[in-house]
Amino acid sequence: MNEYDSEKLGDILKNNLDFIPSDDPKIADLLVLNTCSIREKAQEKVFSELGRWKKIKEKNPDTLIAVGGCVASQEGEQIKLRSPQVDIVFGPQTIHRLPKMIKDIRSQKKTSVDISFPEIEKFDYIPNSKKKFPSAYVTIMEGCSKYCTFCVVPYTRGEEVSRRLDDIIYEVNHLAELGTKEIILLGQNVNAYNSYTTNNQKADFATLVRHISYIEGIKRIRHTTSHPIDCSESFIKEHTNPILADNLHLPVQSGSDVILAKMKRKHSILEYKNIIKKIRALRPGISITSDFIVGYPNETDYDFEQTMNLVNEIEFDDAYSFIYSKRPGTPASSEYDNISDQIKKNRLHVLQSRIKDLSYNYLEKMINTNQQILVEGSSARNNRELFGRTYNNKIVNFDGSADLIGKMIDIKITDLRSKTLRGKL
Ligand code: SAH
C-alpha cells in the first residue's frame, strides 16, 4: 500500500506543482519519505535516513523535507522535535494535501503537520495514472477496525473505510485502457470491503470482483490482504470465478488458540482450518500463504508447537514471519513478557526453515508443468532475461525479447534455481 501511495504522491506532485522525480537527493527541491511503522525496525530506518538528509539540507537550506505515512501519523509533532530538519509531516490519508502544504511553507515559511483522517477524501484528488503497467495496484479500502492487540494500524491509518464501487470501476477501466492486464486489489483487509453500487445496492468484495471481471482487457485479479474473520460465504464462493488468481494470502499469526484469543483475532484455529478446507475444495492446488508472529508476550513452547502443527497440517507454500515487535499505544505493548529474545529468535528460525522447505517442495512440483504467466518486466540481474508471474503468484525467469512485456504467455517450467523458477517459451 505504501508503494501505491508513493506512486500516487508522485502523480499529485507532478500534476499540481510540476515536480518530476529525481534519483539524486542532492539536487532535489523536495525530499519525501513515505514511512511504515508496522514494526520497530521499519520505524528506525526513518530516523537514519533523516540523518543523511540533514547533511543535504545543511548544504542546500532551500531543500524541503517531508515525512509521510504511518510513522508520521504515529509520531506527529514528535518527528520535528527529534529531527528539526523536517518541514512537513503528513499522514497516509492526507497525501493529497502535500502540494498545499509545500506552497504554504514556501510563501509563509511556516512548518506544517497534518495527520488527520479525512475519511476517503484523498481519492477524489488523485489524478489518473498515465503510466502503463502490466499489473497495477488499486486501493479498495483502507484502515482497520479490528484492533488486534499487537497492531498499530487502526491508530495510524484509521478505521476501515471502503471506496465507492463506481470510483474503483472507473479507475480499473482507465488502467485497462492503458493496457493493464492484472489488478491487485489493496487494503488492510480487502475482504472487509463494504460499499455501494451506483444504484445504492450493497456491494461486498465478491460483488466488486464480479464487476471488475466484466471489464474488457482485465485478465486476472489478485488481492492483499485478507482477514480470516471477513471470509464470508460470498468471499469463499467467489473463488469459483476464474479471474481470481490462484493464491490466497490469509494471515493467521499463530497456531495456538490461546495466543489468538490474547491477540483478539476473534477466530479459532478450527475456524481458520475450515476456511482453507472450503477454499481448497473449490480450488484444489491453490497457493495458500500466511503471516506469522512468533514470540508474542508469554508464548509458551506448547503454543509455538501448535503453530508448527498448523504449518505442517496446512502446508502453506510461503509465509512472512516476524518476531513480535512492541508498538507504541497498542494493548500488547504494556504486557509483561517472560520470553527471552534468544528463544524468540530460535522459534523464528525453526518456523522459517520449515516454511522454506514447504515453499521449495511446492515450487519443485511445478517443474515440467505448463503455466500461463503475465510478463512484468526484465529481471534485475540480466536485461535479456524477463520475469513474469504465474496464476498462483510465483515468479518465473526466462529468456525472451522485451516486446513480450505486458503479455500473457504460455511457458514451460524447466527448473528451480536459488528459490526461483526458470522457464522456457
Ligand atoms: N489486516 C491483516 C493483514 C495485516 S498485514 C491481518 O491482520 O491479518 C501486516 C502483518 O504484519 C500482520 O499480518 C502481522 O503478521 C505483522 N505485524 C503487525 N504488527 C506486528 C507487530 N507488532 N509485530 C510483528 N509483526 C506484526
CSV table of C-alpha atoms and ligand atoms in Angstrom, one decimal:
chain,number,residue,atom,x,y,z
A,1,MET,CA,0.0,0.0,0.0
A,2,ASN,CA,2.9,2.3,0.6
A,3,GLU,CA,4.2,1.6,-2.9
A,4,TYR,CA,0.8,2.6,-4.2
A,5,ASP,CA,0.6,5.7,-2.1
A,6,SER,CA,4.1,6.8,-3.1
A,7,GLU,CA,3.2,6.3,-6.8
A,8,LYS,CA,0.1,8.5,-6.3
A,9,LEU,CA,2.1,11.0,-4.4
A,10,GLY,CA,4.4,11.4,-7.4
A,11,ASP,CA,1.4,11.9,-9.7
A,12,ILE,CA,-0.1,14.5,-7.3
A,13,LEU,CA,3.2,16.5,-7.1
A,14,LYS,CA,3.6,16.3,-10.9
A,15,ASN,CA,0.1,17.5,-11.6
A,16,ASN,CA,-0.1,20.3,-9.0
A,17,LEU,CA,3.5,21.6,-8.8
A,18,ASP,CA,5.1,20.2,-11.9
A,19,PHE,CA,7.7,18.3,-9.8
A,20,ILE,CA,9.5,15.5,-11.6
A,21,PRO,CA,11.2,12.6,-9.8
A,22,SER,CA,15.0,12.7,-9.4
A,23,ASP,CA,17.4,9.9,-8.5
A,24,ASP,CA,19.7,12.3,-6.8
A,25,PRO,CA,18.7,13.6,-3.4
A,26,LYS,CA,21.4,16.2,-3.6
A,27,ILE,CA,19.7,18.2,-6.4
A,28,ALA,CA,16.1,17.7,-5.3
A,29,ASP,CA,13.9,20.6,-4.2
A,30,LEU,CA,11.8,18.3,-2.1
A,31,LEU,CA,12.7,15.1,-0.3
A,32,VAL,CA,9.8,12.9,0.7
A,33,LEU,CA,9.9,9.9,2.9
A,34,ASN,CA,6.9,7.6,2.9
A,35,THR,CA,7.2,5.6,6.1
A,36,CYS,CA,5.9,2.3,7.7
A,37,SER,CA,5.5,1.7,11.4
A,38,ILE,CA,4.3,-1.9,11.4
A,39,ARG,CA,7.4,-3.0,13.2
A,40,GLU,CA,10.1,-1.1,15.1
A,41,LYS,CA,12.8,-1.8,12.6
A,42,ALA,CA,10.9,-0.1,9.8
A,43,GLN,CA,10.4,2.9,12.0
A,44,GLU,CA,14.1,3.2,13.0
A,45,LYS,CA,15.1,3.3,9.3
A,46,VAL,CA,13.2,6.6,9.0
A,47,PHE,CA,15.4,8.4,11.5
A,48,SER,CA,18.6,7.1,10.0
A,49,GLU,CA,17.5,8.3,6.5
A,50,LEU,CA,16.6,11.7,8.0
A,51,GLY,CA,20.1,11.9,9.5
A,52,ARG,CA,21.5,11.6,6.0
A,53,TRP,CA,19.1,14.1,4.6
A,54,LYS,CA,20.1,16.6,7.3
A,55,LYS,CA,23.5,16.9,5.8
A,56,ILE,CA,22.0,17.6,2.4
A,57,LYS,CA,19.8,20.3,3.9
A,58,GLU,CA,22.8,21.9,5.6
A,59,LYS,CA,24.4,22.4,2.1
A,60,ASN,CA,21.1,23.4,0.4
A,61,PRO,CA,18.9,25.1,3.0
A,62,ASP,CA,16.0,25.6,0.5
A,63,THR,CA,15.5,21.8,0.1
A,64,LEU,CA,12.2,20.9,1.8
A,65,ILE,CA,11.9,17.6,3.8
A,66,ALA,CA,8.5,16.0,4.2
A,67,VAL,CA,7.7,12.8,6.1
A,68,GLY,CA,4.5,11.0,5.4
A,69,GLY,CA,3.0,7.6,6.1
A,70,CYS,CA,2.4,5.7,9.3
A,71,VAL,CA,5.4,6.8,11.4
A,72,ALA,CA,4.4,10.4,10.6
A,73,SER,CA,0.8,9.6,11.7
A,74,GLN,CA,2.0,7.9,14.9
A,75,GLU,CA,4.6,10.4,15.9
A,76,GLY,CA,3.1,13.7,14.6
A,77,GLU,CA,4.9,16.8,16.1
A,78,GLN,CA,7.4,14.5,17.8
A,79,ILE,CA,9.1,13.9,14.4
A,80,LYS,CA,10.1,17.5,14.3
A,81,LEU,CA,11.3,17.5,17.8
A,82,ARG,CA,13.6,14.6,17.1
A,83,SER,CA,14.5,15.8,13.6
A,84,PRO,CA,14.2,19.6,13.3
A,85,GLN,CA,15.3,19.5,9.7
A,86,VAL,CA,11.8,18.2,8.8
A,87,ASP,CA,9.5,20.8,7.3
A,88,ILE,CA,6.3,18.9,6.7
A,89,VAL,CA,4.6,15.9,8.4
A,90,PHE,CA,1.6,14.3,6.7
A,91,GLY,CA,-0.3,11.1,7.2
A,92,PRO,CA,-1.4,8.3,4.9
A,93,GLN,CA,-4.8,9.9,4.5
A,94,THR,CA,-3.5,13.4,3.7
A,95,ILE,CA,-1.1,12.8,0.8
A,96,HIS,CA,-3.3,14.9,-1.5
A,97,ARG,CA,-2.7,17.9,0.8
A,98,LEU,CA,1.0,17.9,0.3
A,99,PRO,CA,1.1,20.4,-2.6
A,100,LYS,CA,-0.8,23.0,-0.5
A,101,MET,CA,1.5,22.3,2.5
A,102,ILE,CA,4.5,22.9,0.2
A,103,LYS,CA,3.0,26.2,-1.1
A,104,ASP,CA,2.3,27.4,2.4
A,105,ILE,CA,5.8,26.7,3.6
A,106,ARG,CA,7.3,28.5,0.5
A,107,SER,CA,5.1,31.5,0.9
A,108,GLN,CA,4.9,31.9,4.7
A,109,LYS,CA,7.9,29.9,5.8
A,110,LYS,CA,5.8,28.1,8.4
A,111,THR,CA,6.1,24.4,9.1
A,112,SER,CA,3.1,22.2,8.9
A,113,VAL,CA,1.8,19.0,10.3
A,114,ASP,CA,-1.4,17.3,9.0
A,115,ILE,CA,-2.0,13.8,10.1
A,116,SER,CA,-5.8,13.8,10.2
A,117,PHE,CA,-8.0,11.1,8.8
A,118,PRO,CA,-10.4,12.9,6.4
A,119,GLU,CA,-12.2,9.6,5.5
A,120,ILE,CA,-11.6,8.7,1.9
A,121,GLU,CA,-11.3,12.3,0.6
A,122,LYS,CA,-7.8,11.7,-0.9
A,123,PHE,CA,-9.1,9.5,-3.7
A,124,ASP,CA,-11.0,12.5,-5.1
A,125,TYR,CA,-7.7,14.3,-5.6
A,126,ILE,CA,-5.6,11.6,-7.0
A,127,PRO,CA,-5.1,12.1,-10.8
A,128,ASN,CA,-5.4,9.1,-13.1
A,129,SER,CA,-2.3,7.2,-13.7
A,130,LYS,CA,-0.6,7.8,-17.0
A,131,LYS,CA,2.0,5.1,-16.8
A,132,LYS,CA,1.5,1.7,-18.4
A,133,PHE,CA,1.9,-1.3,-16.1
A,134,PRO,CA,1.1,-4.9,-16.9
A,135,SER,CA,0.0,-5.3,-13.3
A,136,ALA,CA,-1.4,-2.4,-11.3
A,137,TYR,CA,-2.4,-1.8,-7.7
A,138,VAL,CA,-5.8,-0.3,-6.8
A,139,THR,CA,-6.7,0.5,-3.3
A,140,ILE,CA,-10.3,-0.5,-2.5
A,141,MET,CA,-10.4,0.0,1.3
A,142,GLU,CA,-8.1,1.5,3.9
A,143,GLY,CA,-7.6,1.3,7.6
A,144,CYS,CA,-8.5,-1.4,10.1
A,145,SER,CA,-11.3,-1.7,12.7
A,146,LYS,CA,-10.1,-5.0,14.2
A,147,TYR,CA,-7.8,-3.6,17.0
A,148,CYS,CA,-5.7,-6.7,17.3
A,149,THR,CA,-3.6,-6.2,20.5
A,150,PHE,CA,-0.2,-6.2,18.7
A,151,CYS,CA,-1.1,-3.9,15.8
A,152,VAL,CA,-0.6,-0.2,15.2
A,153,VAL,CA,-2.6,0.1,12.0
A,154,PRO,CA,-6.0,1.3,13.4
A,155,TYR,CA,-4.2,4.1,15.1
A,156,THR,CA,-2.1,5.2,12.2
A,157,ARG,CA,-4.4,4.6,9.2
A,158,GLY,CA,-7.7,5.0,11.0
A,159,GLU,CA,-10.7,2.6,10.9
A,160,GLU,CA,-11.9,0.7,7.8
A,161,VAL,CA,-13.3,2.8,5.0
A,162,SER,CA,-14.2,1.4,1.6
A,163,ARG,CA,-14.1,3.4,-1.6
A,164,ARG,CA,-17.3,3.6,-3.7
A,165,LEU,CA,-17.6,0.8,-6.2
A,166,ASP,CA,-18.1,3.1,-9.2
A,167,ASP,CA,-14.9,5.0,-8.3
A,168,ILE,CA,-12.9,1.8,-8.3
A,169,ILE,CA,-14.5,0.6,-11.5
A,170,TYR,CA,-13.6,3.9,-13.1
A,171,GLU,CA,-10.0,3.6,-12.1
A,172,VAL,CA,-9.8,0.0,-13.3
A,173,ASN,CA,-11.4,0.9,-16.6
A,174,HIS,CA,-8.8,3.6,-17.1
A,175,LEU,CA,-6.0,1.2,-16.3
A,176,ALA,CA,-7.5,-1.4,-18.7
A,177,GLU,CA,-7.4,1.3,-21.4
A,178,LEU,CA,-3.7,1.8,-20.8
A,179,GLY,CA,-3.1,-1.9,-21.3
A,180,THR,CA,-3.1,-3.2,-17.7
A,181,LYS,CA,-3.9,-6.9,-17.6
A,182,GLU,CA,-3.8,-7.6,-13.9
A,183,ILE,CA,-5.3,-5.7,-11.0
A,184,ILE,CA,-4.0,-6.1,-7.4
A,185,LEU,CA,-6.7,-5.0,-5.1
A,186,LEU,CA,-5.2,-3.4,-2.0
A,187,GLY,CA,-6.4,-2.9,1.5
A,188,GLN,CA,-5.5,-3.7,5.1
A,189,ASN,CA,-8.4,-6.2,5.0
A,190,VAL,CA,-9.7,-6.4,1.4
A,191,ASN,CA,-12.4,-8.9,2.2
A,192,ALA,CA,-13.9,-6.4,4.7
A,193,TYR,CA,-14.8,-4.3,1.6
A,194,ASN,CA,-18.3,-2.9,2.2
A,195,SER,CA,-19.7,-0.2,-0.1
A,196,TYR,CA,-22.5,0.6,-2.6
A,197,THR,CA,-23.1,0.4,-6.3
A,198,THR,CA,-24.3,3.4,-8.3
A,199,ASN,CA,-27.9,2.4,-7.7
A,200,ASN,CA,-27.2,2.2,-4.0
A,201,GLN,CA,-27.2,-1.6,-3.6
A,202,LYS,CA,-24.8,-3.0,-1.1
A,203,ALA,CA,-21.5,-4.2,-2.6
A,204,ASP,CA,-19.2,-6.6,-0.9
A,205,PHE,CA,-15.8,-7.9,-2.1
A,206,ALA,CA,-17.4,-10.6,-4.2
A,207,THR,CA,-19.6,-8.0,-6.0
A,208,LEU,CA,-16.6,-5.9,-6.6
A,209,VAL,CA,-14.6,-8.8,-8.1
A,210,ARG,CA,-17.5,-9.7,-10.4
A,211,HIS,CA,-17.9,-6.1,-11.6
A,212,ILE,CA,-14.2,-5.9,-12.4
A,213,SER,CA,-14.3,-9.2,-14.2
A,214,TYR,CA,-16.7,-7.7,-16.8
A,215,ILE,CA,-14.1,-5.1,-17.7
A,216,GLU,CA,-12.5,-5.8,-21.1
A,217,GLY,CA,-8.8,-6.4,-21.0
A,218,ILE,CA,-8.6,-7.4,-17.3
A,219,LYS,CA,-7.4,-11.0,-17.2
A,220,ARG,CA,-6.5,-11.5,-13.6
A,221,ILE,CA,-7.3,-10.2,-10.1
A,222,ARG,CA,-5.1,-10.6,-7.1
A,223,HIS,CA,-5.7,-9.1,-3.7
A,224,THR,CA,-3.9,-8.4,-0.5
A,225,THR,CA,-4.5,-8.8,2.4
A,226,SER,CA,-7.5,-10.7,3.7
A,227,HIS,CA,-8.5,-11.3,7.3
A,228,PRO,CA,-9.9,-14.6,8.4
A,229,ILE,CA,-12.9,-13.1,10.2
A,230,ASP,CA,-14.0,-11.5,6.9
A,231,CYS,CA,-14.1,-14.7,4.9
A,232,SER,CA,-17.8,-14.7,4.3
A,233,GLU,CA,-19.6,-17.4,2.3
A,234,SER,CA,-19.8,-14.9,-0.7
A,235,PHE,CA,-16.0,-14.3,-0.4
A,236,ILE,CA,-15.3,-18.1,-0.4
A,237,LYS,CA,-17.7,-18.8,-3.2
A,238,GLU,CA,-16.2,-16.1,-5.4
A,239,HIS,CA,-13.2,-18.4,-5.7
A,240,THR,CA,-15.1,-20.3,-8.4
A,241,ASN,CA,-14.6,-17.1,-10.5
A,242,PRO,CA,-11.6,-18.0,-12.7
A,243,ILE,CA,-10.5,-14.3,-12.9
A,244,LEU,CA,-9.3,-14.5,-9.2
A,245,ALA,CA,-5.7,-15.6,-9.2
A,246,ASP,CA,-4.9,-18.9,-7.6
A,247,ASN,CA,-3.4,-17.6,-4.4
A,248,LEU,CA,-4.9,-16.7,-1.1
A,249,HIS,CA,-2.8,-14.8,1.4
A,250,LEU,CA,-4.6,-15.3,4.7
A,251,PRO,CA,-2.6,-14.2,7.8
A,252,VAL,CA,-3.1,-16.5,10.8
A,253,GLN,CA,-0.3,-15.1,13.1
A,254,SER,CA,-0.3,-18.1,15.4
A,255,GLY,CA,-1.5,-21.8,15.6
A,256,SER,CA,-2.4,-21.5,19.2
A,257,ASP,CA,-6.0,-20.7,20.2
A,258,VAL,CA,-4.7,-19.2,23.5
A,259,ILE,CA,-2.4,-16.8,21.6
A,260,LEU,CA,-5.2,-16.0,19.1
A,261,ALA,CA,-7.5,-15.1,21.9
A,262,LYS,CA,-4.9,-12.9,23.6
A,263,MET,CA,-4.3,-11.2,20.3
A,264,LYS,CA,-8.0,-10.6,19.9
A,265,ARG,CA,-8.1,-12.2,16.5
A,266,LYS,CA,-11.7,-13.2,17.1
A,267,HIS,CA,-11.5,-16.6,15.5
A,268,SER,CA,-10.2,-20.1,16.4
A,269,ILE,CA,-7.8,-22.4,14.6
A,270,LEU,CA,-10.6,-24.7,13.8
A,271,GLU,CA,-12.4,-21.9,12.0
A,272,TYR,CA,-9.3,-21.0,10.1
A,273,LYS,CA,-8.8,-24.6,9.0
A,274,ASN,CA,-12.4,-24.7,7.9
A,275,ILE,CA,-12.0,-21.7,5.6
A,276,ILE,CA,-8.9,-23.2,4.0
A,277,LYS,CA,-10.8,-26.5,3.6
A,278,LYS,CA,-13.7,-24.8,1.8
A,279,ILE,CA,-11.4,-22.8,-0.5
A,280,ARG,CA,-9.3,-25.9,-1.3
A,281,ALA,CA,-12.5,-27.8,-2.2
A,282,LEU,CA,-13.3,-25.1,-4.7
A,283,ARG,CA,-9.7,-24.6,-5.9
A,284,PRO,CA,-7.6,-27.7,-5.5
A,285,GLY,CA,-3.9,-26.8,-5.5
A,286,ILE,CA,-4.4,-23.1,-4.7
A,287,SER,CA,-1.4,-21.4,-3.2
A,288,ILE,CA,-2.1,-20.7,0.4
A,289,THR,CA,0.3,-18.2,2.1
A,290,SER,CA,0.2,-16.5,5.5
A,291,ASP,CA,1.8,-14.2,8.1
A,292,PHE,CA,3.1,-15.3,11.5
A,293,ILE,CA,4.2,-13.5,14.6
A,294,VAL,CA,6.4,-15.5,16.9
A,295,GLY,CA,7.3,-14.6,20.5
A,296,TYR,CA,4.1,-12.8,21.3
A,297,PRO,CA,4.3,-11.9,25.1
A,298,ASN,CA,4.4,-15.2,27.1
A,299,GLU,CA,4.1,-17.5,24.1
A,300,THR,CA,4.9,-21.0,25.6
A,301,ASP,CA,6.7,-23.8,23.9
A,302,TYR,CA,3.4,-25.5,23.6
A,303,ASP,CA,1.9,-22.5,21.8
A,304,PHE,CA,4.7,-22.5,19.4
A,305,GLU,CA,4.4,-26.2,18.8
A,306,GLN,CA,0.8,-25.6,17.8
A,307,THR,CA,2.0,-23.1,15.3
A,308,MET,CA,4.3,-25.7,13.8
A,309,ASN,CA,1.5,-28.2,13.8
A,310,LEU,CA,-0.7,-25.8,11.8
A,311,VAL,CA,2.1,-25.1,9.4
A,312,ASN,CA,2.6,-28.8,8.8
A,313,GLU,CA,-1.1,-29.5,8.5
A,314,ILE,CA,-2.0,-26.7,6.1
A,315,GLU,CA,1.3,-26.9,4.2
A,316,PHE,CA,1.5,-23.2,3.4
A,317,ASP,CA,3.6,-22.7,0.3
A,318,ASP,CA,5.1,-19.5,1.6
A,319,ALA,CA,4.7,-17.1,4.5
A,320,TYR,CA,6.0,-13.9,6.0
A,321,SER,CA,7.1,-14.3,9.6
A,322,PHE,CA,8.3,-11.9,12.2
A,323,ILE,CA,9.3,-11.7,15.8
A,324,TYR,CA,6.7,-9.7,17.8
A,325,SER,CA,7.6,-6.1,17.9
A,326,LYS,CA,6.2,-3.7,20.6
A,327,ARG,CA,4.2,-0.9,19.0
A,328,PRO,CA,3.6,2.3,20.9
A,329,GLY,CA,0.0,2.7,22.2
A,330,THR,CA,-1.1,-0.9,21.4
A,331,PRO,CA,-2.6,-3.0,24.3
A,332,ALA,CA,0.1,-5.7,24.0
A,333,SER,CA,3.0,-3.2,24.4
A,334,SER,CA,2.3,-2.9,28.1
A,335,GLU,CA,2.2,-6.7,28.7
A,336,TYR,CA,4.9,-8.2,30.8
A,337,ASP,CA,6.9,-10.8,28.8
A,338,ASN,CA,8.9,-13.6,30.2
A,339,ILE,CA,10.2,-15.0,26.9
A,340,SER,CA,13.9,-14.2,26.1
A,341,ASP,CA,15.0,-12.8,22.8
A,342,GLN,CA,17.1,-15.9,22.2
A,343,ILE,CA,14.1,-18.2,22.5
A,344,LYS,CA,12.2,-15.9,20.1
A,345,LYS,CA,15.0,-16.0,17.5
A,346,ASN,CA,15.2,-19.8,17.8
A,347,ARG,CA,11.5,-20.1,17.2
A,348,LEU,CA,11.6,-17.8,14.2
A,349,HIS,CA,14.4,-19.9,12.8
A,350,VAL,CA,12.6,-23.2,13.2
A,351,LEU,CA,9.4,-21.7,11.6
A,352,GLN,CA,11.3,-20.1,8.7
A,353,SER,CA,13.3,-23.2,7.8
A,354,ARG,CA,10.1,-25.3,7.7
A,355,ILE,CA,8.4,-22.7,5.5
A,356,LYS,CA,11.4,-22.6,3.3
A,357,ASP,CA,11.2,-26.4,2.8
A,358,LEU,CA,7.5,-26.2,2.1
A,359,SER,CA,8.0,-23.4,-0.4
A,360,TYR,CA,10.7,-25.4,-2.1
A,361,ASN,CA,8.6,-28.5,-2.3
A,362,TYR,CA,5.7,-26.5,-3.8
A,363,LEU,CA,7.9,-24.9,-6.4
A,364,GLU,CA,9.6,-28.2,-7.2
A,365,LYS,CA,6.3,-29.7,-8.1
A,366,MET,CA,5.7,-27.0,-10.7
A,367,ILE,CA,8.8,-28.2,-12.7
A,368,ASN,CA,7.8,-29.6,-16.1
A,369,THR,CA,4.3,-28.1,-15.9
A,370,ASN,CA,3.0,-25.5,-18.4
A,371,GLN,CA,2.0,-22.2,-16.8
A,372,GLN,CA,0.4,-19.1,-18.1
A,373,ILE,CA,2.4,-16.0,-16.9
A,374,LEU,CA,1.9,-12.3,-17.2
A,375,VAL,CA,5.3,-10.9,-18.2
A,376,GLU,CA,6.0,-7.9,-16.0
A,377,GLY,CA,9.5,-6.8,-17.0
A,378,SER,CA,13.2,-7.6,-17.3
A,379,SER,CA,14.8,-9.3,-14.4
A,380,ALA,CA,17.1,-7.2,-12.2
A,381,ARG,CA,20.2,-9.2,-12.9
A,382,ASN,CA,20.1,-9.5,-16.6
A,383,ASN,CA,18.1,-7.5,-19.1
A,384,ARG,CA,17.8,-10.2,-21.7
A,385,GLU,CA,16.1,-12.2,-19.1
A,386,LEU,CA,12.4,-11.4,-18.4
A,387,PHE,CA,10.2,-12.3,-15.5
A,388,GLY,CA,6.5,-12.9,-15.1
A,389,ARG,CA,4.1,-14.3,-12.5
A,390,THR,CA,2.1,-17.5,-12.7
A,391,TYR,CA,-1.6,-17.7,-11.9
A,392,ASN,CA,-0.6,-19.0,-8.4
A,393,ASN,CA,1.7,-16.0,-7.8
A,394,LYS,CA,5.1,-17.5,-8.4
A,395,ILE,CA,7.9,-15.6,-10.2
A,396,VAL,CA,9.4,-17.2,-13.3
A,397,ASN,CA,12.5,-16.0,-15.1
A,398,PHE,CA,13.0,-16.8,-18.7
A,399,ASP,CA,14.9,-15.7,-21.8
A,400,GLY,CA,12.8,-13.6,-24.2
A,401,SER,CA,12.6,-10.3,-26.0
A,402,ALA,CA,11.3,-7.1,-24.4
A,403,ASP,CA,8.2,-7.0,-26.7
A,404,LEU,CA,6.7,-9.7,-24.5
A,405,ILE,CA,6.4,-7.4,-21.5
A,406,GLY,CA,2.8,-6.9,-20.7
A,407,LYS,CA,1.6,-10.0,-22.5
A,408,MET,CA,0.1,-13.2,-21.1
A,409,ILE,CA,2.2,-16.1,-22.4
A,410,ASP,CA,2.5,-19.8,-22.0
A,411,ILE,CA,5.7,-21.1,-20.5
A,412,LYS,CA,7.1,-24.4,-19.6
A,413,ILE,CA,8.8,-24.5,-16.2
A,414,THR,CA,12.2,-26.1,-16.6
A,415,ASP,CA,13.9,-25.8,-13.3
A,416,LEU,CA,14.3,-24.2,-9.9
A,417,ARG,CA,17.4,-22.1,-9.3
A,418,SER,CA,18.0,-20.5,-5.9
A,419,LYS,CA,14.4,-20.5,-4.9
A,420,THR,CA,13.2,-19.0,-8.3
A,421,LEU,CA,11.5,-20.9,-11.1
A,422,ARG,CA,13.0,-20.8,-14.6
A,423,GLY,CA,11.0,-21.4,-17.7
A,424,LYS,CA,11.1,-21.7,-21.5
A,425,LEU,CA,8.8,-20.1,-24.0
B,1,SAH,N1,-5.0,-7.0,8.5
B,1,SAH,C1,-4.5,-8.3,8.1
B,1,SAH,C2,-3.1,-8.2,7.5
B,1,SAH,C3,-2.1,-7.5,8.2
B,1,SAH,S1,-0.6,-7.4,7.3
B,1,SAH,C4,-4.5,-9.1,9.4
B,1,SAH,O1,-4.5,-8.6,10.5
B,1,SAH,O2,-4.5,-10.4,9.2
B,1,SAH,C5,0.5,-6.9,8.5
B,1,SAH,C6,1.3,-8.1,9.1
B,1,SAH,O3,2.3,-7.5,9.9
B,1,SAH,C7,0.5,-8.9,10.1
B,1,SAH,O4,-0.2,-10.0,9.4
B,1,SAH,C8,1.5,-9.3,11.1
B,1,SAH,O5,1.9,-10.6,10.9
B,1,SAH,C9,2.6,-8.3,11.0
B,1,SAH,N2,2.6,-7.4,12.2
B,1,SAH,C10,1.7,-6.5,12.5
B,1,SAH,N3,2.0,-5.9,13.7
B,1,SAH,C11,3.1,-6.5,14.2
B,1,SAH,C12,3.9,-6.4,15.3
B,1,SAH,N4,3.6,-5.6,16.3
B,1,SAH,N5,5.0,-7.2,15.5
B,1,SAH,C13,5.3,-8.1,14.5
B,1,SAH,N6,4.6,-8.3,13.4
B,1,SAH,C14,3.5,-7.5,13.2
